[in-house]
PDB file of C-alpha atoms in Angstrom:
ATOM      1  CA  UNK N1353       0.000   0.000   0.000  1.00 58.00           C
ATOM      2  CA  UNK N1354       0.901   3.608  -0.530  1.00 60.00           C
ATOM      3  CA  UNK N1355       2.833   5.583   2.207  1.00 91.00           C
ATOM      4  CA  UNK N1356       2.943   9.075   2.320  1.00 96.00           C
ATOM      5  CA  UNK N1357       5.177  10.463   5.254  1.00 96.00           C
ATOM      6  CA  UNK N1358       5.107  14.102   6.786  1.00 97.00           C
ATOM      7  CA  UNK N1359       8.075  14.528   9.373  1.00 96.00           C
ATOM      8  CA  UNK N1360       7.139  17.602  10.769  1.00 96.00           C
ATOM      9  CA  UNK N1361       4.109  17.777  12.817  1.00 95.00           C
ATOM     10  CA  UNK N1362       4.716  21.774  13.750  1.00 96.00           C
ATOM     11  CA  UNK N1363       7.039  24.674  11.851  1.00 97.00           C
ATOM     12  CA  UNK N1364       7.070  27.780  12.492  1.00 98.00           C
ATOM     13  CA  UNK N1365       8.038  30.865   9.670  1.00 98.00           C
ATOM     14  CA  UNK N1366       8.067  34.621  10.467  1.00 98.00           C
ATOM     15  CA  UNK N1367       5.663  36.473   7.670  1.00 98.00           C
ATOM     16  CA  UNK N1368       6.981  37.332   4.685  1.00 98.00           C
ATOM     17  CA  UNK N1369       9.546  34.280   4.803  1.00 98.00           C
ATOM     18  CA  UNK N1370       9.740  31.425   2.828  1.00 98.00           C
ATOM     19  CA  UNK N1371       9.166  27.533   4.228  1.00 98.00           C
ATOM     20  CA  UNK N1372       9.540  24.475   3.270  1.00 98.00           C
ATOM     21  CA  UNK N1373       7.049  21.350   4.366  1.00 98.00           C
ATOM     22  CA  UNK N1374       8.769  17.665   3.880  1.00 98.00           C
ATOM     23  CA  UNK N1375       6.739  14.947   2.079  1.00 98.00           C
ATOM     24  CA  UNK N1376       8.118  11.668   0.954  1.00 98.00           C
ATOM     25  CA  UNK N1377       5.961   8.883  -0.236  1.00 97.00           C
ATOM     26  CA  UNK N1378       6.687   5.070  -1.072  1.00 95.00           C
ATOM     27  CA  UNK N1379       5.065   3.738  -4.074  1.00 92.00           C
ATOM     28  CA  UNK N1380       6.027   0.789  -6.365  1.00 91.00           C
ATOM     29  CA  UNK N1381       4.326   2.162  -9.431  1.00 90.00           C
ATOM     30  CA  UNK N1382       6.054   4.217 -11.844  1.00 92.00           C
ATOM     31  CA  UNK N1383       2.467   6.705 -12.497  1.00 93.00           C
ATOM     32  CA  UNK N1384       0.941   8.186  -9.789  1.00 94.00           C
ATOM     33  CA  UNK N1385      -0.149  12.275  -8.199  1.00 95.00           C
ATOM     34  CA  UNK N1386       0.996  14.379  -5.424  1.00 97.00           C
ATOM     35  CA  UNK N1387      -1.244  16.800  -4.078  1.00 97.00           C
ATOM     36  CA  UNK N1388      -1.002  19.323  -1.324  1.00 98.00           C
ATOM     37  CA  UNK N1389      -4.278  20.394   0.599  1.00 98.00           C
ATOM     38  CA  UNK N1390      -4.473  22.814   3.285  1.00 98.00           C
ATOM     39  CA  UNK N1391      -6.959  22.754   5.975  1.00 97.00           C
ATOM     40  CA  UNK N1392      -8.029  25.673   7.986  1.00 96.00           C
ATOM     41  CA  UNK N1393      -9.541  26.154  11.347  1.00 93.00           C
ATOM     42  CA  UNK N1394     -12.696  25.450  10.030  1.00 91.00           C
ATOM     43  CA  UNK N1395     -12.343  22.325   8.307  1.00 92.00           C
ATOM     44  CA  UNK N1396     -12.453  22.626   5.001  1.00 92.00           C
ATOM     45  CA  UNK N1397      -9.931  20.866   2.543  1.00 96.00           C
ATOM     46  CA  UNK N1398      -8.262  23.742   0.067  1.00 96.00           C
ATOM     47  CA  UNK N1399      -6.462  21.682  -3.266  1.00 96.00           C
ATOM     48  CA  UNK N1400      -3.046  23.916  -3.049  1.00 97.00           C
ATOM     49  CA  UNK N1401      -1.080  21.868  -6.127  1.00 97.00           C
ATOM     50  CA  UNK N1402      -0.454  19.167  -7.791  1.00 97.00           C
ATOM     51  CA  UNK N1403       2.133  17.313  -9.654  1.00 97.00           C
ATOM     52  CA  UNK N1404       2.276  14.028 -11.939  1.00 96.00           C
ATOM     53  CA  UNK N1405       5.217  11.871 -11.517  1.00 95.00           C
ATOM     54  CA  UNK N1406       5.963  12.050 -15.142  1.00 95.00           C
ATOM     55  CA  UNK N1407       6.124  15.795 -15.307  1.00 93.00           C
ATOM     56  CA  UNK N1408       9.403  17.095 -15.130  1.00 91.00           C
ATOM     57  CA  UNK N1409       8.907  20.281 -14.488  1.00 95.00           C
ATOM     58  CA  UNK N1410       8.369  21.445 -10.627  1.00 96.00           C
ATOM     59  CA  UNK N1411       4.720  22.638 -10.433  1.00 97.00           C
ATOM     60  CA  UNK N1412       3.938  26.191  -9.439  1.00 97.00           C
ATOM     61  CA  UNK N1413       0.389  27.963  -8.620  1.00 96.00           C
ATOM     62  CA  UNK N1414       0.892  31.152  -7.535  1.00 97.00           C
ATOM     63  CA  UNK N1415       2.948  31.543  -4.266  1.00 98.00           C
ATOM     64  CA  UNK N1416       3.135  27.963  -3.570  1.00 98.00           C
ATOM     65  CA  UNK N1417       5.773  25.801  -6.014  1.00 98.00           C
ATOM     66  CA  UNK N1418       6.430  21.849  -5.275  1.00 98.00           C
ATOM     67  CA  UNK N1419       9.603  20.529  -5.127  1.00 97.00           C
ATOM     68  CA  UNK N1420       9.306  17.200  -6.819  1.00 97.00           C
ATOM     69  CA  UNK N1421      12.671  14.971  -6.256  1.00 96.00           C
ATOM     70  CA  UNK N1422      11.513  11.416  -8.100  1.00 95.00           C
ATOM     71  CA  UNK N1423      14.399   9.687  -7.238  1.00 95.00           C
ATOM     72  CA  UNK N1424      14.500  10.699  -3.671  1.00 96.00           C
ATOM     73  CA  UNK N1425      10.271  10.230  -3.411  1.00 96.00           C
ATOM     74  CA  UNK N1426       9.788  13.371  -2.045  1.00 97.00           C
ATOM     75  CA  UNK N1427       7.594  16.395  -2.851  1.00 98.00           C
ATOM     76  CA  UNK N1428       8.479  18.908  -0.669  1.00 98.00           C
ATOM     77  CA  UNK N1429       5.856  22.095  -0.640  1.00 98.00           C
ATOM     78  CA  UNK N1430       7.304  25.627  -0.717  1.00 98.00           C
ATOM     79  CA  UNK N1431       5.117  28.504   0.490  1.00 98.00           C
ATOM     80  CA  UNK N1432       6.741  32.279  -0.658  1.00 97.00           C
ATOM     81  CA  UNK N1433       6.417  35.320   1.250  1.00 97.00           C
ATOM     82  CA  UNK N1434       4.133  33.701   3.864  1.00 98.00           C
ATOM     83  CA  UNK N1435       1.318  35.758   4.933  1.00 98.00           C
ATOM     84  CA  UNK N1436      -0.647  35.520   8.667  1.00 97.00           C
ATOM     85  CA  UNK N1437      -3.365  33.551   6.870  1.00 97.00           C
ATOM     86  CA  UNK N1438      -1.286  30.875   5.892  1.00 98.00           C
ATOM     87  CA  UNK N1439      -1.600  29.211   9.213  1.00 98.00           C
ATOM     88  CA  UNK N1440      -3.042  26.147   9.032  1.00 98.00           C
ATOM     89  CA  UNK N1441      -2.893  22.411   8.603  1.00 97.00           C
ATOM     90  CA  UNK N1442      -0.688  21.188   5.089  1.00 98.00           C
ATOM     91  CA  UNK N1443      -1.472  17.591   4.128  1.00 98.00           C
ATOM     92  CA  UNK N1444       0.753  16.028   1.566  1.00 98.00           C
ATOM     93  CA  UNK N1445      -1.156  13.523  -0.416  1.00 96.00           C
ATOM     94  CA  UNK N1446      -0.758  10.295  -3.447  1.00 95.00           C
ATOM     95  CA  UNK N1447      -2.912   9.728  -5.626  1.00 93.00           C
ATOM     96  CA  UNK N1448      -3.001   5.932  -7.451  1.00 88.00           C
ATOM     97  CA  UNK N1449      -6.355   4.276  -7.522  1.00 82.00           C
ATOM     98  CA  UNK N1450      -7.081   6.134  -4.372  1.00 88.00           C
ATOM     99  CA  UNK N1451      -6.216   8.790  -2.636  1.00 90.00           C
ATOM    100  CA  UNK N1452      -4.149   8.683   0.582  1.00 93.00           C
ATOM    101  CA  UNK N1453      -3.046  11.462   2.873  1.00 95.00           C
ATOM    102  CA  UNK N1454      -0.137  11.763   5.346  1.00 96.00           C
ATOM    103  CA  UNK N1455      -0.157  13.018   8.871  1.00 95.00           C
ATOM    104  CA  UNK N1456      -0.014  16.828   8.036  1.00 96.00           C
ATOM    105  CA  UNK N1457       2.351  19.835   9.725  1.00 97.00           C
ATOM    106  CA  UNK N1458       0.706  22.114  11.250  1.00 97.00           C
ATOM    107  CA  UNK N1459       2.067  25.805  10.068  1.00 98.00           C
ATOM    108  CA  UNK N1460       2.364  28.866  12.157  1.00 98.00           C
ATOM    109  CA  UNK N1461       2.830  32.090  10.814  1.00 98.00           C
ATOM    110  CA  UNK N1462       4.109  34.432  13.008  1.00 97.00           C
ATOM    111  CA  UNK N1463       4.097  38.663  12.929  1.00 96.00           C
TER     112      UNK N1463
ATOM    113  CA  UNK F1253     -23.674  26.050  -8.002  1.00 68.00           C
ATOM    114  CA  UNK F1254     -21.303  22.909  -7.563  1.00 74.00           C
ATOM    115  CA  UNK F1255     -20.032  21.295  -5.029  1.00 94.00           C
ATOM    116  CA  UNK F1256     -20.030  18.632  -2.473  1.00 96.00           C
ATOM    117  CA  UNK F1257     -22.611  18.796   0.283  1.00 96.00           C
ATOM    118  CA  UNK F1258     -22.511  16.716   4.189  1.00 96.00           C
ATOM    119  CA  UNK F1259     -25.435  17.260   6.404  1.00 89.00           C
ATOM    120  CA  UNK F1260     -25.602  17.404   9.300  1.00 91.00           C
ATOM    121  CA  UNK F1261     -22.287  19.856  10.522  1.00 93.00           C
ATOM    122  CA  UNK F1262     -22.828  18.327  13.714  1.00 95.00           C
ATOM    123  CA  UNK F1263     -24.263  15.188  15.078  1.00 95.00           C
ATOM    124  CA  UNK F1264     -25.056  13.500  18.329  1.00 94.00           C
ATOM    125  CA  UNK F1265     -25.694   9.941  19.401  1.00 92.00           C
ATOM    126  CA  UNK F1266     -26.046   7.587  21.992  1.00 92.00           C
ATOM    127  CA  UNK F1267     -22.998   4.710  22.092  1.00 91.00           C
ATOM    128  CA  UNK F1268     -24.791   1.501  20.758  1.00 90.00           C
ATOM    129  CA  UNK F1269     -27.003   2.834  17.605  1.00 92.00           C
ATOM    130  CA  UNK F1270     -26.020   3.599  13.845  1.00 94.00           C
ATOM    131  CA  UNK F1271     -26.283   6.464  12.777  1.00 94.00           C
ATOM    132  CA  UNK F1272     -25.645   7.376   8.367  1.00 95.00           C
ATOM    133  CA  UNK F1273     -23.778  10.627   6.888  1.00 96.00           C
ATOM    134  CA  UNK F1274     -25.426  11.909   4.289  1.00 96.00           C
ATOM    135  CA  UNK F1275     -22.716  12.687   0.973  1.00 97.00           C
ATOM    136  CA  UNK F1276     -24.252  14.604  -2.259  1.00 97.00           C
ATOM    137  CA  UNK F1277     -22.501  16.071  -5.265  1.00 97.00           C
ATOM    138  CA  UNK F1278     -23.460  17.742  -8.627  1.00 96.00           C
ATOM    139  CA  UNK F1279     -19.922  17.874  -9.678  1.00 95.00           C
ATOM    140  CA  UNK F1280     -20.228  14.768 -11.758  1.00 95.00           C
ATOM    141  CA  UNK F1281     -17.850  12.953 -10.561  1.00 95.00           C
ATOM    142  CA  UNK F1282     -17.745   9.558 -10.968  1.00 95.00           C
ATOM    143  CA  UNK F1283     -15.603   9.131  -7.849  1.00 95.00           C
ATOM    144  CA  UNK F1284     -16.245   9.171  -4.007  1.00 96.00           C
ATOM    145  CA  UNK F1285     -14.201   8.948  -1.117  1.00 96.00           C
ATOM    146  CA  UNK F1286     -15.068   8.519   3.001  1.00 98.00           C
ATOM    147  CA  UNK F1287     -12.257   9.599   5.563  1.00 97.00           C
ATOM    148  CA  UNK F1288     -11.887   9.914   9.391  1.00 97.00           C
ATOM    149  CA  UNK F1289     -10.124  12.613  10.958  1.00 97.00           C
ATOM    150  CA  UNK F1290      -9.210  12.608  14.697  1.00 95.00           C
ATOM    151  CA  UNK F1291      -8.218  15.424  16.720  1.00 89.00           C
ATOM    152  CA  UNK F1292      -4.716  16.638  14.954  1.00 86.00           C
ATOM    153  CA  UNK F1293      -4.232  14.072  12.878  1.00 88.00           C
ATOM    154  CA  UNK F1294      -4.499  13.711   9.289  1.00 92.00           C
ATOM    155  CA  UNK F1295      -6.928  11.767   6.827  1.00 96.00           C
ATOM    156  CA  UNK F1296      -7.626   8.193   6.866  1.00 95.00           C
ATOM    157  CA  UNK F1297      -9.788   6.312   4.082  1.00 95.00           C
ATOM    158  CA  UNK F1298     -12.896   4.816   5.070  1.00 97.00           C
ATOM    159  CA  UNK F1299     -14.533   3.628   1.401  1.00 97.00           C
ATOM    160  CA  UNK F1300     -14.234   4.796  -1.831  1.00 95.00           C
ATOM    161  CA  UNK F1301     -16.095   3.931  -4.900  1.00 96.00           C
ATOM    162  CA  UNK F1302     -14.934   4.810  -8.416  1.00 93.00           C
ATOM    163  CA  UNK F1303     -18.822   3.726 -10.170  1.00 94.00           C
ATOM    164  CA  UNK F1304     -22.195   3.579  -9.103  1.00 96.00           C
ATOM    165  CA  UNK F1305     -23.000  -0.146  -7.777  1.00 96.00           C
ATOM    166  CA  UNK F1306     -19.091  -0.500  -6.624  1.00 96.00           C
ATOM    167  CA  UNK F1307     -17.005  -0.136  -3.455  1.00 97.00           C
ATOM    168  CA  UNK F1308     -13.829  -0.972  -1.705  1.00 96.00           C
ATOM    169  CA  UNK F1309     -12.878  -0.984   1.449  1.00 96.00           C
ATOM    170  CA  UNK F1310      -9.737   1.342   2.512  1.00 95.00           C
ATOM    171  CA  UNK F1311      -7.830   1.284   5.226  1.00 93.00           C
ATOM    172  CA  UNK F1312     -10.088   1.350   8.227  1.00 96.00           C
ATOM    173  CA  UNK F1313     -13.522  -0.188   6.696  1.00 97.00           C
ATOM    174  CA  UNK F1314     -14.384  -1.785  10.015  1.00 96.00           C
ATOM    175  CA  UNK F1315     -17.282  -0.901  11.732  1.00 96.00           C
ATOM    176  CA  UNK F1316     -18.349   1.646   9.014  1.00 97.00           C
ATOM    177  CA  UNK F1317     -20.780   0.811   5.755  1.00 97.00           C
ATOM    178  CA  UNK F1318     -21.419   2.157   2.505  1.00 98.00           C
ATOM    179  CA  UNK F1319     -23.255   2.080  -0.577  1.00 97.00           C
ATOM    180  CA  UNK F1320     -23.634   3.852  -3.792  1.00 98.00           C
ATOM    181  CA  UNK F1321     -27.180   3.303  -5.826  1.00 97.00           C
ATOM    182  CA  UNK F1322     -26.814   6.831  -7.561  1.00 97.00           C
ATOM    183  CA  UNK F1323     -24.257   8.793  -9.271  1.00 97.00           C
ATOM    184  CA  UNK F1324     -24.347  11.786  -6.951  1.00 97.00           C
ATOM    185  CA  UNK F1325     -24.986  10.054  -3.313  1.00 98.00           C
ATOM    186  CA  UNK F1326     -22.286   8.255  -1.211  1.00 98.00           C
ATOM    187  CA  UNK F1327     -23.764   7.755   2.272  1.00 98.00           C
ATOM    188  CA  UNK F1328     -21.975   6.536   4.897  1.00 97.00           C
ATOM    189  CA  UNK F1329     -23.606   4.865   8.186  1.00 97.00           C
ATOM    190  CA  UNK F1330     -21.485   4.143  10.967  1.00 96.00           C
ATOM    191  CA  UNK F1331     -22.306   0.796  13.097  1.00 94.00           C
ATOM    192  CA  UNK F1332     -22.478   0.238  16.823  1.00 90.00           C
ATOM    193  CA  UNK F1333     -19.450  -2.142  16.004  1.00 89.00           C
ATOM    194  CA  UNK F1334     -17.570   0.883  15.306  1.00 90.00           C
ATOM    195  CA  UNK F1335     -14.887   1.285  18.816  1.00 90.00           C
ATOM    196  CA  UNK F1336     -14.645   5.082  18.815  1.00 92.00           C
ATOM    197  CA  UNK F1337     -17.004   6.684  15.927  1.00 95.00           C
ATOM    198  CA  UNK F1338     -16.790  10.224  17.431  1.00 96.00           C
ATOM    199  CA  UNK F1339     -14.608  11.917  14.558  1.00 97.00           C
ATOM    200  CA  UNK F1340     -14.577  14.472  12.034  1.00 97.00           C
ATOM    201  CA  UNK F1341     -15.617  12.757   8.527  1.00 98.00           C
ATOM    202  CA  UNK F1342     -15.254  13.948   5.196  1.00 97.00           C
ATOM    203  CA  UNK F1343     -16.317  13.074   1.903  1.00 98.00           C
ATOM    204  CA  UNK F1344     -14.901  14.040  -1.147  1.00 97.00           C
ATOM    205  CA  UNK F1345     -15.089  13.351  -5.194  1.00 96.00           C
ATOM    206  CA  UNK F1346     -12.802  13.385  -7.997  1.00 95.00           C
ATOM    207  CA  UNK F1347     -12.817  12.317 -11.408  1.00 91.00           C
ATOM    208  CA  UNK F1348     -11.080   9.314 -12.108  1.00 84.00           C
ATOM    209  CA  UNK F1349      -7.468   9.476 -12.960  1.00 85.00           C
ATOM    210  CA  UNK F1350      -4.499  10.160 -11.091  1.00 81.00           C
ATOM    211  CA  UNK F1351      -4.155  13.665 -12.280  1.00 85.00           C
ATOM    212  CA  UNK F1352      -7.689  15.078 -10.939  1.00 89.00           C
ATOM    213  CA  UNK F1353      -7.708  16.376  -7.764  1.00 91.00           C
ATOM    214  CA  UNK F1354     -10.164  15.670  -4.955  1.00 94.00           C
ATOM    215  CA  UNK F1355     -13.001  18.317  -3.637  1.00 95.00           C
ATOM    216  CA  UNK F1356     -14.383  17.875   0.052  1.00 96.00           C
ATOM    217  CA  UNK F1357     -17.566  18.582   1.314  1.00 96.00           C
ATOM    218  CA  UNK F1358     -17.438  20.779   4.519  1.00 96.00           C
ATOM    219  CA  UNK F1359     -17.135  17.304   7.183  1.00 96.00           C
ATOM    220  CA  UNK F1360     -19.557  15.863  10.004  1.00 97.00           C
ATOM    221  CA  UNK F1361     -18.769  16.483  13.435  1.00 96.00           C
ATOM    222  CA  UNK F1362     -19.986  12.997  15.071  1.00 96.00           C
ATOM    223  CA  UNK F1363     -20.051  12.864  18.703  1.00 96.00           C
ATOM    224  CA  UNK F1364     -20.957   9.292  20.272  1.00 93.00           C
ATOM    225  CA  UNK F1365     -21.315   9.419  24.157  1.00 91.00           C
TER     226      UNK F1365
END
């Protein structure tokens, strides 16, 4: 089964920083989807960005870009210029057949 | 407008009886997906079905039942044999493919005491 692994469970950035939130998944197949979703106080699931695994390209949308290392399995999600209502939960997440979802980080965005 | 609908927001029940989450979309999707989400902790699948008539199990099917007799409805009922059913659950849809992404309906609170 798929694996999809978030290491940190809390960061913290100042605002207007940069971060970086680690995702590495484990999958034998060669084509499969990484997602990021972020989840606010309230709840809701927001679809941040994706990325085949045959693009080669690192996706962008706007001020979030995905570092996609295929060889390493990881899909690291970098937020620019981070702004107070970035704080939330990130999930990292692999799409095959299904969709699965690792453990999140939880980020802080501080004044 | 589309989108993904879960009534109720919240819900209360007594340990012991089942209670069913009500999933609708108008996206037409032909995908839908049940998860559980505990205090702080991230998704885990429940069901999923990619057609209407079809269903598989994910990763923590037990306790929990599904079924899917129309396109846009995915309701899910949680059994008594379910150990600890109060959690946050969310349903989402997707096309099928690995590229689409998934949209979530706004989650059920479920409290069992």
């Amino acid at each position: 089964a798929q694996k999809i692994t978030q290491t940190q469970p809390g960061m913290f950035v100042q605002e207007k920083e940069a971060v970086t939130l680690d995702c590495t998944y484990d999958t034998s197949d060669q084509s499969y989807g990484l997602f990021w979703y972020k989840q606010p106080s309230s709840g809701e699931m927001i679809f941040l960005i994706y990325q085949g695994s045959y693009d080669e390209q690192n996706a962008t949308e706007g001020r979030y870009s995905l570092n996609f290392q295929k060889a390493r399995k990881s899909a690291n999600l970098v937020i620019s210029a981070s702004q107070l209502g970035d704080s939330a939960m990130y999930f990292c997440a692999m799409r095959e057949y299904d969709m699965r979802f690792g453990a999140g980080t939880r980020l802080t965005v501080k004044p | 407008d589309g989108g993904i609908t879960q009534s109720p927001k919240y819900l209360f029940r007594k340990e012991g009886q089942n209670v069913t989450l009500s999933c609708e979309q108008n996206l037409n999707h032909d995908a839908m997906y049940w998860y559980r989400q505990d205090p702080g902790q991230g998704l885990r699948l429940i069901y999923y079905s990619q057609i209407v008539n079809d269903f598989q199990k994910g990763d923590i099917a037990e306790g929990y039942s599904v079924s899917r007799e129309k396109k846009e409805s995915f309701p899910l009922t949680v059994t008594s044999a379910q150990k600890n059913p109060t959690a946050f659950y969310l349903c989402a849809s997707s096309m099928p493919g690995i590229s689409y992404e998934q949209y979530f309906g706004p989650g059920t609170r479920l409290t069992v005491t």
